[in-house]
Amino acid sequence: MSFTQHEISGVVFRTAGGLRAAGGVAHAFSTRIGGVSGGMWASLNLGVTRGDDPAAVEENYRRIRAAMGGDAAGPLVKTSQVHGAHIRAVTRDTPILGLHDREPEADGLVTDLPGVTLAIYSADCIPVLLYDPVRRCVAAAHAGWRGTAAAIAARAAERMMADYGCRPGDIRAAIGPGIGPCCFETHEEVPAAMEAAYGAAAAPYLAPLPGGKFKVDLKGLNALALRQAGVEAAHIEVDGECTMCLPEKYWSHRRLGDRRGSMAALIQLL
Ligand SMILES: [Zn+2]
């Protein structure tokens, strides 16, 4: 299984083969390509807090949701991301807010409600989508280095087990486009945090560089977090595309700072 790139009505996005093969779910990892925003948000900006024209962001969501498939008009739930590890469950009692309303703080979402689209944002941070085709539930998580050190991917899988009775062996995981070890160079606080979280198992994902810096493989560490939560290695797919290496296709926070739009990872139980 591997990632596939799609272009539907000009919208370029990626999907994971394992989630597609399992059936019963729609999902997408967006790129910059196929929207209507201009300037530094060109063109498929899905970030609602980045200063872009709200009407353009709405049109961009309409486009990516139509391209993704599923119910493109159903409820959309996002979060106010804070680089933590809190996972918010979306239930029948969850208020469905407007696209530009401020959502509660969390870095992950889970639901077992068909037709509800969960969305998280990223621009270098690692987007993680989870799906259990047996217990019929989904999760989306945003993992920057702090979220990775807090094992947010594992927290999301564990929340699916706790709330919906998922067995870890049934969970399918897709780790989408994000900054790769080619570009994620850090000081020692990052590898130290990973060693504190994962112990010696983190070592293969932390490469020391001359001069005291490190290269850190955040996607590999998120896959490790999922395996430690019991998700089978064969059910974890990792997109090799690095958001910093491909500036025409992705926004990179490392490259651009706050002068940028955001990609999103979306998932909906059908
Ligand atoms: Zn790179």
mmCIF file with all atom_site columns, N, CA, C and O in Angstrom, residues 88-107:
data_model
loop_
_atom_site.group_PDB
_atom_site.id
_atom_site.type_symbol
_atom_site.label_atom_id
_atom_site.label_alt_id
_atom_site.label_comp_id
_atom_site.label_asym_id
_atom_site.label_entity_id
_atom_site.label_seq_id
_atom_site.pdbx_PDB_ins_code
_atom_site.Cartn_x
_atom_site.Cartn_y
_atom_site.Cartn_z
_atom_site.occupancy
_atom_site.B_iso_or_equiv
_atom_site.pdbx_formal_charge
_atom_site.auth_seq_id
_atom_site.auth_comp_id
_atom_site.auth_asym_id
_atom_site.auth_atom_id
_atom_site.pdbx_PDB_model_num
ATOM 1  N N  . ARG A 1 88  ? -10.291 15.523 21.296 1.00 0.00 ? 88  ARG A N  1
ATOM 2  C CA . ARG A 1 88  ? -11.677 15.895 21.548 1.00 0.00 ? 88  ARG A CA 1
ATOM 3  C C  . ARG A 1 88  ? -12.589 14.929 20.792 1.00 0.00 ? 88  ARG A C  1
ATOM 4  O O  . ARG A 1 88  ? -12.414 14.713 19.597 1.00 0.00 ? 88  ARG A O  1
ATOM 5  N N  . ALA A 1 89  ? -13.549 14.361 21.496 1.00 0.00 ? 89  ALA A N  1
ATOM 6  C CA . ALA A 1 89  ? -14.512 13.458 20.851 1.00 0.00 ? 89  ALA A CA 1
ATOM 7  C C  . ALA A 1 89  ? -15.688 14.266 20.325 1.00 0.00 ? 89  ALA A C  1
ATOM 8  O O  . ALA A 1 89  ? -16.222 15.135 21.025 1.00 0.00 ? 89  ALA A O  1
ATOM 9  N N  . VAL A 1 90  ? -16.084 13.998 19.090 1.00 0.00 ? 90  VAL A N  1
ATOM 10 C CA . VAL A 1 90  ? -17.247 14.647 18.477 1.00 0.00 ? 90  VAL A CA 1
ATOM 11 C C  . VAL A 1 90  ? -18.426 13.690 18.605 1.00 0.00 ? 90  VAL A C  1
ATOM 12 O O  . VAL A 1 90  ? -18.395 12.579 18.059 1.00 0.00 ? 90  VAL A O  1
ATOM 13 N N  . THR A 1 91  ? -19.434 14.129 19.361 1.00 0.00 ? 91  THR A N  1
ATOM 14 C CA . THR A 1 91  ? -20.611 13.306 19.623 1.00 0.00 ? 91  THR A CA 1
ATOM 15 C C  . THR A 1 91  ? -21.853 14.035 19.112 1.00 0.00 ? 91  THR A C  1
ATOM 16 O O  . THR A 1 91  ? -21.763 15.151 18.604 1.00 0.00 ? 91  THR A O  1
ATOM 17 N N  . ARG A 1 92  ? -23.011 13.416 19.311 1.00 0.00 ? 92  ARG A N  1
ATOM 18 C CA . ARG A 1 92  ? -24.265 14.071 18.895 1.00 0.00 ? 92  ARG A CA 1
ATOM 19 C C  . ARG A 1 92  ? -24.479 15.382 19.645 1.00 0.00 ? 92  ARG A C  1
ATOM 20 O O  . ARG A 1 92  ? -25.229 16.241 19.197 1.00 0.00 ? 92  ARG A O  1
ATOM 21 N N  . ASP A 1 93  ? -23.859 15.530 20.816 1.00 0.00 ? 93  ASP A N  1
ATOM 22 C CA . ASP A 1 93  ? -24.038 16.746 21.617 1.00 0.00 ? 93  ASP A CA 1
ATOM 23 C C  . ASP A 1 93  ? -23.048 17.852 21.256 1.00 0.00 ? 93  ASP A C  1
ATOM 24 O O  . ASP A 1 93  ? -23.131 18.956 21.793 1.00 0.00 ? 93  ASP A O  1
ATOM 25 N N  . THR A 1 94  ? -22.088 17.561 20.383 1.00 0.00 ? 94  THR A N  1
ATOM 26 C CA . THR A 1 94  ? -21.072 18.562 20.041 1.00 0.00 ? 94  THR A CA 1
ATOM 27 C C  . THR A 1 94  ? -21.693 19.656 19.175 1.00 0.00 ? 94  THR A C  1
ATOM 28 O O  . THR A 1 94  ? -22.290 19.355 18.138 1.00 0.00 ? 94  THR A O  1
ATOM 29 N N  . PRO A 1 95  ? -21.584 20.920 19.584 1.00 0.00 ? 95  PRO A N  1
ATOM 30 C CA . PRO A 1 95  ? -22.105 21.989 18.733 1.00 0.00 ? 95  PRO A CA 1
ATOM 31 C C  . PRO A 1 95  ? -21.305 22.065 17.428 1.00 0.00 ? 95  PRO A C  1
ATOM 32 O O  . PRO A 1 95  ? -20.077 21.972 17.453 1.00 0.00 ? 95  PRO A O  1
ATOM 33 N N  . ILE A 1 96  ? -22.019 22.195 16.316 1.00 0.00 ? 96  ILE A N  1
ATOM 34 C CA . ILE A 1 96  ? -21.343 22.335 15.028 1.00 0.00 ? 96  ILE A CA 1
ATOM 35 C C  . ILE A 1 96  ? -21.226 23.830 14.741 1.00 0.00 ? 96  ILE A C  1
ATOM 36 O O  . ILE A 1 96  ? -22.216 24.534 14.559 1.00 0.00 ? 96  ILE A O  1
ATOM 37 N N  . LEU A 1 97  ? -20.003 24.322 14.735 1.00 0.00 ? 97  LEU A N  1
ATOM 38 C CA . LEU A 1 97  ? -19.741 25.750 14.586 1.00 0.00 ? 97  LEU A CA 1
ATOM 39 C C  . LEU A 1 97  ? -19.563 26.099 13.117 1.00 0.00 ? 97  LEU A C  1
ATOM 40 O O  . LEU A 1 97  ? -19.363 25.234 12.271 1.00 0.00 ? 97  LEU A O  1
ATOM 41 N N  . GLY A 1 98  ? -19.614 27.404 12.838 1.00 0.00 ? 98  GLY A N  1
ATOM 42 C CA . GLY A 1 98  ? -19.324 27.877 11.488 1.00 0.00 ? 98  GLY A CA 1
ATOM 43 C C  . GLY A 1 98  ? -17.839 27.763 11.190 1.00 0.00 ? 98  GLY A C  1
ATOM 44 O O  . GLY A 1 98  ? -17.011 27.654 12.106 1.00 0.00 ? 98  GLY A O  1
ATOM 45 N N  . LEU A 1 99  ? -17.509 27.834 9.904  1.00 0.00 ? 99  LEU A N  1
ATOM 46 C CA . LEU A 1 99  ? -16.113 27.650 9.494  1.00 0.00 ? 99  LEU A CA 1
ATOM 47 C C  . LEU A 1 99  ? -15.174 28.633 10.188 1.00 0.00 ? 99  LEU A C  1
ATOM 48 O O  . LEU A 1 99  ? -14.042 28.301 10.517 1.00 0.00 ? 99  LEU A O  1
ATOM 49 N N  . HIS A 1 100 ? -15.661 29.848 10.434 1.00 0.00 ? 100 HIS A N  1
ATOM 50 C CA . HIS A 1 100 ? -14.778 30.880 10.991 1.00 0.00 ? 100 HIS A CA 1
ATOM 51 C C  . HIS A 1 100 ? -14.960 31.089 12.488 1.00 0.00 ? 100 HIS A C  1
ATOM 52 O O  . HIS A 1 100 ? -14.353 31.985 13.068 1.00 0.00 ? 100 HIS A O  1
ATOM 53 N N  . ASP A 1 101 ? -15.809 30.264 13.128 1.00 0.00 ? 101 ASP A N  1
ATOM 54 C CA . ASP A 1 101 ? -15.960 30.362 14.583 1.00 0.00 ? 101 ASP A CA 1
ATOM 55 C C  . ASP A 1 101 ? -14.759 29.708 15.269 1.00 0.00 ? 101 ASP A C  1
ATOM 56 O O  . ASP A 1 101 ? -14.164 28.777 14.733 1.00 0.00 ? 101 ASP A O  1
ATOM 57 N N  . ARG A 1 102 ? -14.460 30.184 16.467 1.00 0.00 ? 102 ARG A N  1
ATOM 58 C CA . ARG A 1 102 ? -13.323 29.624 17.193 1.00 0.00 ? 102 ARG A CA 1
ATOM 59 C C  . ARG A 1 102 ? -13.728 28.311 17.867 1.00 0.00 ? 102 ARG A C  1
ATOM 60 O O  . ARG A 1 102 ? -14.647 28.268 18.665 1.00 0.00 ? 102 ARG A O  1
ATOM 61 N N  . GLU A 1 103 ? -13.005 27.259 17.532 1.00 0.00 ? 103 GLU A N  1
ATOM 62 C CA . GLU A 1 103 ? -13.276 25.930 18.092 1.00 0.00 ? 103 GLU A CA 1
ATOM 63 C C  . GLU A 1 103 ? -12.531 25.773 19.418 1.00 0.00 ? 103 GLU A C  1
ATOM 64 O O  . GLU A 1 103 ? -11.550 26.467 19.663 1.00 0.00 ? 103 GLU A O  1
ATOM 65 N N  . PRO A 1 104 ? -12.959 24.819 20.262 1.00 0.00 ? 104 PRO A N  1
ATOM 66 C CA . PRO A 1 104 ? -12.209 24.533 21.490 1.00 0.00 ? 104 PRO A CA 1
ATOM 67 C C  . PRO A 1 104 ? -10.785 24.066 21.173 1.00 0.00 ? 104 PRO A C  1
ATOM 68 O O  . PRO A 1 104 ? -10.514 23.542 20.089 1.00 0.00 ? 104 PRO A O  1
ATOM 69 N N  . GLU A 1 105 ? -9.893  24.243 22.158 1.00 0.00 ? 105 GLU A N  1
ATOM 70 C CA . GLU A 1 105 ? -8.495  23.852 21.959 1.00 0.00 ? 105 GLU A CA 1
ATOM 71 C C  . GLU A 1 105 ? -8.344  22.339 22.050 1.00 0.00 ? 105 GLU A C  1
ATOM 72 O O  . GLU A 1 105 ? -8.862  21.694 22.960 1.00 0.00 ? 105 GLU A O  1
ATOM 73 N N  . ALA A 1 106 ? -7.642  21.797 21.094 1.00 0.00 ? 106 ALA A N  1
ATOM 74 C CA . ALA A 1 106 ? -7.314  20.366 21.043 1.00 0.00 ? 106 ALA A CA 1
ATOM 75 C C  . ALA A 1 106 ? -6.382  20.186 19.855 1.00 0.00 ? 106 ALA A C  1
ATOM 76 O O  . ALA A 1 106 ? -6.297  21.053 18.984 1.00 0.00 ? 106 ALA A O  1
ATOM 77 N N  . ASP A 1 107 ? -5.674  19.061 19.821 1.00 0.00 ? 107 ASP A N  1
ATOM 78 C CA . ASP A 1 107 ? -4.853  18.755 18.644 1.00 0.00 ? 107 ASP A CA 1
ATOM 79 C C  . ASP A 1 107 ? -5.254  17.449 17.993 1.00 0.00 ? 107 ASP A C  1
ATOM 80 O O  . ASP A 1 107 ? -4.575  16.987 17.075 1.00 0.00 ? 107 ASP A O  1
#
